[in-house]
Amino acid sequence: MTKDFFQGPAQQAYSQDWLAFERDALWHPYSSLTNPITAYPVVSAHGVRLTLEDGRELIDGMASWWCVIHGYNHPSINQALHDQIEQVSHVMFGGLTHRPAAQLAARLIDITPPGLDKLFFADSGSVSVEVAIKMALQFWQAQGQANRTRLLTIRSGYHGDTFGAMSVCDPVGGMHSLFQEVLPQQFFVTAPGATLNSSDYSRSLDELEQTLRNDRNKIAAMILEPVVQGAGGMRFYPADYVKYARELCDRYDVLLIADEIATGFGRSGHLFACDAAGISPDILCVGKALTGGYMTLAATLTTQRVAEGICNGDPGVFMHGPTFMANPLACAAANASLELLFENGWFTQVSQIEAILNRELGQCIDLPAVKDVRVKGAIGVVELHEPVDMHSLPEQFVQRGVWIRPFRNLVYVMPPYVISEVDLNYLCITIRDILSAL
Ligand code: PMP
C-alpha cells in the first residue's frame, strides 16, 4: 500500500491521513492499538515550546520524559552534532575508539561521586541497568560466590522495561504479575517513608538490615533510585536512608547499585542524588538527560575493585557489547550538554524552579481532588486521590497550551532547566485550574 500522504507538505489534509495510519499501526509507550489515546503531531520544538502540526504551541512541562534539560534545538548542541556528523556519525566500538567517547568518559568520571572511574556506554537506561546487574553477577562469580545471583531493592521503584530491570521494578505497580513465570525472583523491602521520624521509615531500616543479615550470601547487589523514586510513583525519601543502605552494604559485603537515570545531572537539586547522602555506590547508572535529550545514550560506571574483580575472573572480559555502544553523535551531544550544564549554572536554575514550584504548585494542596503536593529540585508532583482519565486530561492541558502527561494518580512537572518564571507559573496555574474542576 502506498502511503502518498507522506509526499505532500505538512498540511491539515495530509495530517489526517498519516495520523490515521499511525494510530492504526504504531505503538506508543504503554499503549493500545485497539483503544489508542491521542498522540499529538509535533513538527518542531525550540526552547521549552513544542509546535504541533496545526500550528499550536505547547509549553513543555515534561522535558520529554525528563531529558531535555537545556530546551529543544539548542544552538550549542546542534553545532556539536553538525560538527560530529562531518567527522563520523557512527563507528563500531569493538577494536576502534574515538575522542568523543573518551572525553565524555573523563567528564563523567570527574563529576560523578568519587571512586567510580571505570565506565561502560550503553544505549538506553534499561540497558545500563542490565549492564549494572551483569557487572554485579560477574563480579561475584569471579570471587567464587556464584550463588550470589539475586538482587535486593525497595518497593515502588522503577528501573526499566527489559527483563532484569523489570524484575526490580515495584512488584505490584510493575509488570511482575504479567511476566511472573520468567522474571528472576528478587528480594523486596518496604520503601522508606517520606520523613525521618515516620514510623514506617524506621521499620523500613530494620527490614533492610534483617534482609541483608539473613540473605547476604544470596544477594549480589542492592539496587535503588537514590532519594527520588521516579516512574514507580514519584516518591521522595530521606538521603539518610541511602547513607544507611551504603553502610549496610559495606557491613554485609553486598554491592550497591545507584540508578540515577532520572535523578542524574541536577534534577533533584544535587548534581547526583547520591551527593545528597555523601556516598558513592559501587555501580552507577546514568542516562536520560546525559545527551540533553538529543539522542539515546546511557552509561554504567563502576569502581576499580568491581572492574578488576570481573576482569581477573573467568572469562576474563565483561560480557556485554551493544552494536551502537558509545555512538559518536550521542557522545558529542552529551559532551555539549555537560558543558552547558555548568556554563548555565544548573544549581541556580534548579533552585529557582524549586522555589517557583513550591510557591505555585504548592497551592494545589487545597483542592478537593488533591491528596499531596511535593517538590524536590526541578520536580513538582501533585498526587490525586483518584487515577486520572488519560483520554481526557492530556487533551485539556493541550487545549490550554501546555504539555503535561500524567500517569496513574500523578500529575507532575519536570521542565527543562531553562524554563522562564512566566512559563513555569503558567504551567502551575494551568494545573491548578484543571485540577480544581475535577
Ligand atoms: N531507571 C530509571 C530510574 C528511570 O526513570 C528509567 C526511565 N524512566 C529507566 C531506568 C529506564 O530508562 P530507559 O527508558 O531509557 O530505558
Short mmCIF file of C-alpha atoms and ligand atoms in Angstrom, two decimals:
data_model
loop_
_atom_site.label_atom_id
_atom_site.label_comp_id
_atom_site.label_asym_id
_atom_site.label_seq_id
_atom_site.Cartn_x
_atom_site.Cartn_y
_atom_site.Cartn_z
CA MET A 1 0.00 0.00 0.00
CA THR A 2 1.45 3.41 -0.98
CA LYS A 3 1.38 5.95 1.78
CA ASP A 4 1.32 9.02 -0.51
CA PHE A 5 0.14 11.20 2.36
CA PHE A 6 3.84 11.46 3.23
CA GLN A 7 4.58 13.15 -0.10
CA GLY A 8 2.87 16.49 0.42
CA PRO A 9 3.56 19.44 2.69
CA ALA A 10 2.61 19.23 6.34
CA GLN A 11 -0.95 20.45 5.92
CA GLN A 12 -4.08 19.56 7.76
CA ALA A 13 -5.50 17.43 4.92
CA TYR A 14 -2.41 15.22 4.79
CA SER A 15 -2.12 15.25 8.52
CA GLN A 16 -5.47 13.49 8.97
CA ASP A 17 -4.33 10.69 6.66
CA TRP A 18 -0.94 9.93 8.15
CA LEU A 19 -2.28 10.28 11.66
CA ALA A 20 -4.99 7.74 10.92
CA PHE A 21 -2.30 5.41 9.56
CA GLU A 22 0.00 5.86 12.53
CA ARG A 23 -2.85 5.48 15.03
CA ASP A 24 -3.65 2.15 13.43
CA ALA A 25 -0.09 0.84 13.02
CA LEU A 26 2.24 2.39 15.52
CA TRP A 27 2.62 1.51 19.16
CA HIS A 28 3.39 4.32 21.59
CA PRO A 29 4.79 3.66 25.09
CA TYR A 30 2.38 1.52 27.11
CA SER A 31 -0.37 1.95 24.53
CA SER A 32 -3.20 0.01 22.97
CA LEU A 33 -3.63 -0.30 19.22
CA THR A 34 -7.32 -1.06 19.61
CA ASN A 35 -8.15 1.75 22.03
CA PRO A 36 -5.37 4.27 21.40
CA ILE A 37 -5.11 7.60 23.15
CA THR A 38 -4.40 10.70 21.09
CA ALA A 39 -0.79 11.32 20.03
CA TYR A 40 -0.23 14.96 19.02
CA PRO A 41 1.94 15.52 15.92
CA VAL A 42 4.99 17.68 16.67
CA VAL A 43 6.71 19.40 13.75
CA SER A 44 9.35 21.38 15.60
CA ALA A 45 10.48 22.44 19.05
CA HIS A 46 12.52 25.39 20.32
CA GLY A 47 13.48 26.20 23.88
CA VAL A 48 10.59 24.98 26.04
CA ARG A 49 7.99 25.09 23.26
CA LEU A 50 6.68 22.27 21.12
CA THR A 51 4.96 23.25 17.85
CA LEU A 52 2.18 20.98 16.66
CA GLU A 53 1.39 20.33 13.01
CA ASP A 54 -1.73 22.50 13.23
CA GLY A 55 0.41 25.44 14.43
CA ARG A 56 -0.46 25.29 18.14
CA GLU A 57 2.38 25.80 20.60
CA LEU A 58 2.71 23.96 23.90
CA ILE A 59 4.91 24.83 26.86
CA ASP A 60 6.67 21.60 27.73
CA GLY A 61 6.43 20.60 31.38
CA MET A 62 7.94 17.15 30.86
CA ALA A 63 11.32 17.87 29.19
CA SER A 64 10.45 14.84 27.05
CA TRP A 65 10.46 12.43 29.97
CA TRP A 66 12.99 14.45 31.96
CA CYS A 67 15.78 14.54 29.36
CA VAL A 68 15.68 17.89 27.55
CA ILE A 69 17.28 19.92 30.32
CA HIS A 70 18.62 22.75 28.11
CA GLY A 71 15.50 23.04 25.94
CA TYR A 72 14.94 21.94 22.36
CA ASN A 73 17.03 22.96 19.37
CA HIS A 74 19.86 24.35 21.42
CA PRO A 75 22.45 26.07 19.20
CA SER A 76 25.49 24.61 21.03
CA ILE A 77 24.26 21.02 20.97
CA ASN A 78 23.09 21.45 17.36
CA GLN A 79 26.54 22.73 16.41
CA ALA A 80 28.29 19.88 18.21
CA LEU A 81 26.16 17.39 16.28
CA HIS A 82 26.76 19.14 12.93
CA ASP A 83 30.49 19.09 13.60
CA GLN A 84 30.45 15.43 14.57
CA ILE A 85 28.37 14.43 11.51
CA GLU A 86 31.05 15.96 9.30
CA GLN A 87 33.63 13.72 11.00
CA VAL A 88 31.98 10.37 11.71
CA SER A 89 28.41 9.58 12.76
CA HIS A 90 28.96 6.03 13.87
CA VAL A 91 31.72 3.53 14.10
CA MET A 92 31.82 0.18 15.87
CA PHE A 93 33.37 0.30 19.35
CA GLY A 94 34.83 -3.20 19.11
CA GLY A 95 38.51 -2.67 18.36
CA LEU A 96 38.03 1.02 17.45
CA THR A 97 37.67 4.11 19.59
CA HIS A 98 37.19 7.88 19.27
CA ARG A 99 37.81 11.07 21.18
CA PRO A 100 34.16 11.99 21.91
CA ALA A 101 33.76 8.74 23.90
CA ALA A 102 36.98 9.19 25.85
CA GLN A 103 36.24 12.84 26.53
CA LEU A 104 32.75 12.01 27.78
CA ALA A 105 34.05 9.20 29.97
CA ALA A 106 36.62 11.56 31.51
CA ARG A 107 33.94 14.13 32.24
CA LEU A 108 31.56 11.61 33.77
CA ILE A 109 34.28 10.12 35.95
CA ASP A 110 35.12 13.64 37.07
CA ILE A 111 31.61 14.77 38.06
CA THR A 112 30.11 11.56 39.49
CA PRO A 113 30.73 10.53 43.12
CA PRO A 114 34.34 9.57 43.92
CA GLY A 115 35.71 6.12 43.15
CA LEU A 116 33.66 5.49 40.00
CA ASP A 117 36.41 5.52 37.42
CA LYS A 118 35.55 2.68 35.03
CA LEU A 119 32.76 3.13 32.53
CA PHE A 120 30.61 1.19 30.07
CA PHE A 121 28.46 3.03 27.50
CA ALA A 122 25.00 1.55 26.93
CA ASP A 123 22.24 2.54 24.54
CA SER A 124 19.40 3.28 26.95
CA GLY A 125 18.60 3.50 30.63
CA SER A 126 17.18 -0.02 30.78
CA VAL A 127 20.26 -1.46 29.11
CA SER A 128 22.54 0.38 31.54
CA VAL A 129 20.61 -1.31 34.36
CA GLU A 130 21.05 -4.71 32.69
CA VAL A 131 24.75 -3.92 32.41
CA ALA A 132 24.89 -2.99 36.11
CA ILE A 133 23.20 -6.26 37.07
CA LYS A 134 25.55 -8.27 34.86
CA MET A 135 28.55 -6.49 36.40
CA ALA A 136 27.38 -7.49 39.87
CA LEU A 137 26.72 -11.11 38.85
CA GLN A 138 30.03 -11.48 37.02
CA PHE A 139 31.87 -9.89 39.94
CA TRP A 140 30.59 -12.46 42.44
CA GLN A 141 31.10 -15.34 40.05
CA ALA A 142 34.71 -14.28 39.69
CA GLN A 143 35.02 -14.23 43.50
CA GLY A 144 33.89 -17.85 43.63
CA GLN A 145 30.48 -16.87 45.02
CA ALA A 146 28.28 -17.84 42.07
CA ASN A 147 25.33 -18.40 44.42
CA ARG A 148 25.00 -14.64 44.84
CA THR A 149 22.54 -14.22 41.98
CA ARG A 150 19.72 -12.20 43.48
CA LEU A 151 19.10 -8.51 43.86
CA LEU A 152 17.68 -6.58 46.75
CA THR A 153 15.61 -3.48 46.14
CA ILE A 154 12.98 -1.25 47.68
CA ARG A 155 9.34 -1.36 46.67
CA SER A 156 7.82 1.38 44.47
CA GLY A 157 10.92 1.51 42.29
CA TYR A 158 11.25 1.67 38.53
CA HIS A 159 14.39 0.61 36.69
CA GLY A 160 13.31 -0.06 33.10
CA ASP A 161 11.40 -2.39 30.83
CA THR A 162 13.92 -5.12 30.00
CA PHE A 163 13.79 -8.36 31.96
CA GLY A 164 16.49 -7.79 34.57
CA ALA A 165 15.32 -4.22 35.09
CA MET A 166 11.65 -5.29 35.26
CA SER A 167 12.48 -7.82 37.95
CA VAL A 168 13.45 -4.99 40.31
CA CYS A 169 10.52 -2.69 39.47
CA ASP A 170 7.75 -2.47 42.06
CA PRO A 171 6.20 -5.94 42.31
CA VAL A 172 2.64 -4.55 42.46
CA GLY A 173 2.70 -1.46 40.20
CA GLY A 174 5.26 -3.03 37.82
CA MET A 175 4.82 -5.89 35.38
CA HIS A 176 5.51 -8.79 37.74
CA SER A 177 2.13 -10.47 37.55
CA LEU A 178 2.26 -10.44 33.74
CA PHE A 179 5.72 -11.97 33.49
CA GLN A 180 5.83 -13.83 36.80
CA GLU A 181 6.93 -17.14 35.30
CA VAL A 182 10.01 -15.74 33.59
CA LEU A 183 11.16 -12.91 35.85
CA PRO A 184 14.03 -13.63 38.23
CA GLN A 185 12.78 -13.57 41.83
CA GLN A 186 14.33 -10.73 43.82
CA PHE A 187 14.24 -9.51 47.43
CA PHE A 188 11.98 -6.53 48.09
CA VAL A 189 11.93 -4.38 51.22
CA THR A 190 9.41 -1.74 52.24
CA ALA A 191 10.04 1.64 50.65
CA PRO A 192 11.18 4.14 53.27
CA GLY A 193 8.64 6.71 54.47
CA ALA A 194 8.98 10.29 53.36
CA THR A 195 10.31 11.65 56.66
CA LEU A 196 12.99 10.53 59.08
CA ASN A 197 10.68 10.36 62.09
CA SER A 198 7.79 8.50 60.48
CA SER A 199 7.26 5.04 61.95
CA ASP A 200 7.33 3.36 58.55
CA TYR A 201 10.75 4.94 57.98
CA SER A 202 12.34 3.23 60.96
CA ARG A 203 10.52 -0.01 60.15
CA SER A 204 11.99 0.08 56.65
CA LEU A 205 15.52 0.42 58.10
CA ASP A 206 15.01 -2.65 60.30
CA GLU A 207 13.63 -4.66 57.42
CA LEU A 208 16.59 -3.72 55.23
CA GLU A 209 19.11 -4.79 57.82
CA GLN A 210 17.27 -8.02 58.53
CA THR A 211 17.16 -9.00 54.85
CA LEU A 212 20.83 -8.25 54.36
CA ARG A 213 21.81 -10.11 57.51
CA ASN A 214 19.74 -13.20 56.65
CA ASP A 215 20.28 -13.44 52.91
CA ARG A 216 23.58 -11.76 52.12
CA ASN A 217 25.02 -14.99 50.73
CA LYS A 218 22.37 -14.99 48.00
CA ILE A 219 22.46 -11.26 47.23
CA ALA A 220 24.75 -9.87 44.54
CA ALA A 221 23.69 -6.24 44.87
CA MET A 222 21.16 -3.84 46.25
CA ILE A 223 19.73 -1.50 43.61
CA LEU A 224 17.87 1.72 44.36
CA GLU A 225 16.94 5.10 42.91
CA PRO A 226 18.54 7.40 45.48
CA VAL A 227 16.20 9.92 47.17
CA VAL A 228 13.64 10.12 44.31
CA GLN A 229 11.68 7.12 43.09
CA GLY A 230 10.50 8.26 39.68
CA ALA A 231 8.22 6.28 37.37
CA GLY A 232 7.33 3.88 40.22
CA GLY A 233 5.33 6.62 41.95
CA MET A 234 7.23 9.93 42.15
CA ARG A 235 8.12 9.38 45.81
CA PHE A 236 10.83 11.26 47.73
CA TYR A 237 12.60 9.75 50.72
CA PRO A 238 15.41 10.93 53.03
CA ALA A 239 19.03 10.81 51.84
CA ASP A 240 19.82 9.26 55.24
CA TYR A 241 18.28 6.02 54.04
CA VAL A 242 20.73 5.91 51.13
CA LYS A 243 23.58 6.54 53.56
CA TYR A 244 22.36 3.73 55.79
CA ALA A 245 21.97 1.40 52.80
CA ARG A 246 25.59 2.16 51.88
CA GLU A 247 26.72 1.35 55.44
CA LEU A 248 24.79 -1.91 55.50
CA CYS A 249 26.02 -2.96 52.06
CA ASP A 250 29.57 -2.41 53.31
CA ARG A 251 28.89 -4.29 56.53
CA TYR A 252 27.42 -7.32 54.73
CA ASP A 253 29.67 -7.05 51.66
CA VAL A 254 26.87 -6.53 49.13
CA LEU A 255 27.38 -4.25 46.11
CA LEU A 256 25.28 -1.09 45.91
CA ILE A 257 23.88 -0.01 42.52
CA ALA A 258 22.52 3.55 42.30
CA ASP A 259 20.12 4.10 39.41
CA GLU A 260 20.43 7.84 38.72
CA ILE A 261 18.91 7.66 35.25
CA ALA A 262 16.14 10.02 36.36
CA THR A 263 17.93 11.97 39.11
CA GLY A 264 21.33 12.49 37.46
CA PHE A 265 22.60 15.86 36.23
CA GLY A 266 20.95 18.09 38.79
CA ARG A 267 17.27 17.17 38.62
CA SER A 268 16.87 16.51 42.37
CA GLY A 269 18.77 19.65 43.43
CA HIS A 270 22.07 17.77 43.73
CA LEU A 271 24.25 17.02 40.73
CA PHE A 272 23.68 13.35 41.61
CA ALA A 273 21.22 12.30 44.29
CA CYS A 274 24.00 10.19 45.88
CA ASP A 275 25.71 13.50 46.67
CA ALA A 276 22.80 14.35 48.99
CA ALA A 277 23.78 11.29 51.05
CA GLY A 278 27.51 11.88 50.62
CA ILE A 279 28.02 8.32 49.34
CA SER A 280 29.49 6.56 46.34
CA PRO A 281 27.77 3.44 45.04
CA ASP A 282 29.76 0.51 43.64
CA ILE A 283 27.89 0.85 40.36
CA LEU A 284 26.08 3.91 38.97
CA CYS A 285 23.65 4.13 36.04
CA VAL A 286 23.09 7.43 34.21
CA GLY A 287 21.04 8.14 31.09
CA LYS A 288 18.09 10.36 30.13
CA ALA A 289 19.50 13.94 30.48
CA LEU A 290 23.02 12.75 29.59
CA THR A 291 22.70 13.98 25.99
CA GLY A 292 20.42 16.90 26.85
CA GLY A 293 17.63 14.75 25.43
CA TYR A 294 19.06 14.72 21.90
CA MET A 295 20.00 11.08 21.48
CA THR A 296 19.68 7.83 23.34
CA LEU A 297 22.76 7.13 25.44
CA ALA A 298 23.41 5.84 28.94
CA ALA A 299 26.42 4.79 30.95
CA THR A 300 27.20 2.38 33.76
CA LEU A 301 30.12 3.42 35.94
CA THR A 302 31.90 1.27 38.46
CA THR A 303 34.92 1.05 40.71
CA GLN A 304 38.41 -0.36 40.25
CA ARG A 305 37.52 -3.18 42.66
CA VAL A 306 34.49 -4.34 40.65
CA ALA A 307 36.21 -3.90 37.28
CA GLU A 308 39.29 -5.83 38.43
CA GLY A 309 37.14 -8.48 40.05
CA ILE A 310 35.29 -9.06 36.78
CA CYS A 311 38.31 -8.99 34.53
CA ASN A 312 40.52 -11.20 36.71
CA GLY A 313 37.89 -13.93 36.78
CA ASP A 314 36.55 -16.23 34.10
CA PRO A 315 36.08 -15.49 31.15
CA GLY A 316 38.39 -12.52 31.72
CA VAL A 317 36.17 -9.99 29.97
CA PHE A 318 32.93 -8.20 30.73
CA MET A 319 30.26 -9.94 28.64
CA HIS A 320 28.32 -7.14 27.00
CA GLY A 321 28.77 -5.18 23.76
CA PRO A 322 25.90 -3.39 22.02
CA THR A 323 26.17 -2.50 18.31
CA PHE A 324 25.71 1.22 18.91
CA MET A 325 27.88 1.37 22.02
CA ALA A 326 29.42 4.84 22.51
CA ASN A 327 27.86 6.20 19.32
CA PRO A 328 29.97 9.27 18.41
CA LEU A 329 26.98 11.53 17.70
CA ALA A 330 25.44 10.70 21.06
CA CYS A 331 28.78 11.25 22.80
CA ALA A 332 29.20 14.61 21.04
CA ALA A 333 25.71 15.69 22.13
CA ALA A 334 26.48 14.57 25.70
CA ASN A 335 29.77 16.47 25.77
CA ALA A 336 28.00 19.65 24.62
CA SER A 337 25.16 19.11 27.10
CA LEU A 338 27.55 18.66 30.05
CA GLU A 339 29.36 21.86 29.10
CA LEU A 340 26.05 23.71 29.11
CA LEU A 341 25.08 22.21 32.45
CA PHE A 342 27.98 24.00 34.13
CA GLU A 343 28.04 27.11 31.92
CA ASN A 344 24.35 27.73 32.58
CA GLY A 345 24.71 27.14 36.33
CA TRP A 346 22.44 24.11 36.83
CA PHE A 347 22.24 24.65 40.57
CA THR A 348 20.81 28.16 40.26
CA GLN A 349 18.43 27.06 37.52
CA VAL A 350 17.13 24.11 39.54
CA SER A 351 16.88 26.15 42.78
CA GLN A 352 14.80 28.80 41.00
CA ILE A 353 12.47 26.18 39.58
CA GLU A 354 12.16 24.59 43.03
CA ALA A 355 11.17 27.92 44.60
CA ILE A 356 8.50 28.60 41.97
CA LEU A 357 7.11 25.07 42.19
CA ASN A 358 6.88 25.35 45.97
CA ARG A 359 5.08 28.67 45.72
CA GLU A 360 2.75 28.00 42.78
CA LEU A 361 2.19 24.25 42.64
CA GLY A 362 2.08 24.12 46.44
CA GLN A 363 -1.31 25.88 46.30
CA CYS A 364 -2.88 22.77 44.75
CA ILE A 365 -2.93 21.19 48.22
CA ASP A 366 -6.24 22.99 48.94
CA LEU A 367 -8.07 21.32 46.04
CA PRO A 368 -10.51 18.52 46.94
CA ALA A 369 -9.09 16.14 44.29
CA VAL A 370 -5.57 16.53 45.67
CA LYS A 371 -4.01 14.16 48.20
CA ASP A 372 -0.46 15.51 48.34
CA VAL A 373 1.85 18.04 46.70
CA ARG A 374 5.62 17.55 46.85
CA VAL A 375 8.55 19.36 45.34
CA LYS A 376 12.22 18.44 45.16
CA GLY A 377 14.66 20.25 42.90
CA ALA A 378 13.11 20.64 39.46
CA ILE A 379 10.44 18.02 40.19
CA GLY A 380 6.90 19.04 41.17
CA VAL A 381 4.32 16.37 41.91
CA VAL A 382 0.59 16.62 42.57
CA GLU A 383 -0.80 13.33 43.83
CA LEU A 384 -4.56 12.91 43.42
CA HIS A 385 -6.98 10.73 45.35
CA GLU A 386 -8.08 9.00 42.12
CA PRO A 387 -6.29 7.94 38.92
CA VAL A 388 -6.66 10.47 36.09
CA ASP A 389 -8.58 9.86 32.87
CA MET A 390 -5.80 9.56 30.30
CA HIS A 391 -8.24 10.04 27.43
CA SER A 392 -9.41 13.47 28.57
CA LEU A 393 -6.86 15.10 30.91
CA PRO A 394 -3.91 15.46 28.49
CA GLU A 395 -6.34 16.93 25.93
CA GLN A 396 -7.45 19.56 28.46
CA PHE A 397 -3.82 20.50 29.05
CA VAL A 398 -3.17 20.74 25.30
CA GLN A 399 -6.20 23.00 24.87
CA ARG A 400 -4.64 25.31 27.44
CA GLY A 401 -1.28 25.31 25.59
CA VAL A 402 0.79 23.13 27.91
CA TRP A 403 2.29 19.65 27.62
CA ILE A 404 1.78 17.66 30.82
CA ARG A 405 1.47 13.91 30.75
CA PRO A 406 0.16 12.45 33.99
CA PHE A 407 0.28 8.80 34.96
CA ARG A 408 -1.85 6.83 37.40
CA ASN A 409 -2.94 9.41 40.02
CA LEU A 410 0.07 11.66 39.48
CA VAL A 411 0.18 14.99 37.67
CA TYR A 412 3.74 16.24 37.67
CA VAL A 413 6.16 18.65 36.03
CA MET A 414 9.86 18.13 35.34
CA PRO A 415 10.51 21.05 32.97
CA PRO A 416 13.67 21.96 31.05
CA TYR A 417 16.05 23.84 33.38
CA VAL A 418 15.89 26.86 31.02
CA ILE A 419 12.16 27.47 31.58
CA SER A 420 11.31 31.09 32.40
CA GLU A 421 9.44 32.11 35.53
CA VAL A 422 6.49 33.24 33.40
CA ASP A 423 6.21 29.91 31.60
CA LEU A 424 6.61 27.88 34.79
CA ASN A 425 3.97 29.99 36.55
CA TYR A 426 1.66 29.36 33.62
CA LEU A 427 2.25 25.59 33.84
CA CYS A 428 1.43 25.61 37.56
CA ILE A 429 -1.64 27.83 37.23
CA THR A 430 -2.95 25.63 34.42
CA ILE A 431 -2.52 22.51 36.53
CA ARG A 432 -4.33 24.21 39.41
CA ASP A 433 -7.22 25.36 37.18
CA ILE A 434 -7.72 21.99 35.56
CA LEU A 435 -7.44 20.02 38.80
CA SER A 436 -9.83 22.38 40.54
CA ALA A 437 -12.55 21.24 38.13
CA LEU A 438 -12.09 17.55 38.99
N1 PMP B 1 15.70 3.80 35.62
C1 PMP B 1 15.01 4.90 35.97
C2 PMP B 1 15.16 5.45 37.35
C3 PMP B 1 14.17 5.52 35.04
O1 PMP B 1 13.46 6.60 35.41
C4 PMP B 1 14.09 4.99 33.73
C5 PMP B 1 13.18 5.60 32.68
N2 PMP B 1 12.06 6.25 33.14
C6 PMP B 1 14.84 3.86 33.41
C7 PMP B 1 15.65 3.29 34.38
C8 PMP B 1 14.78 3.23 32.04
O2 PMP B 1 15.38 4.06 31.10
P1 PMP B 1 15.03 3.93 29.55
O3 PMP B 1 13.59 4.31 29.40
O4 PMP B 1 15.97 4.89 28.88
O5 PMP B 1 15.30 2.52 29.16
#
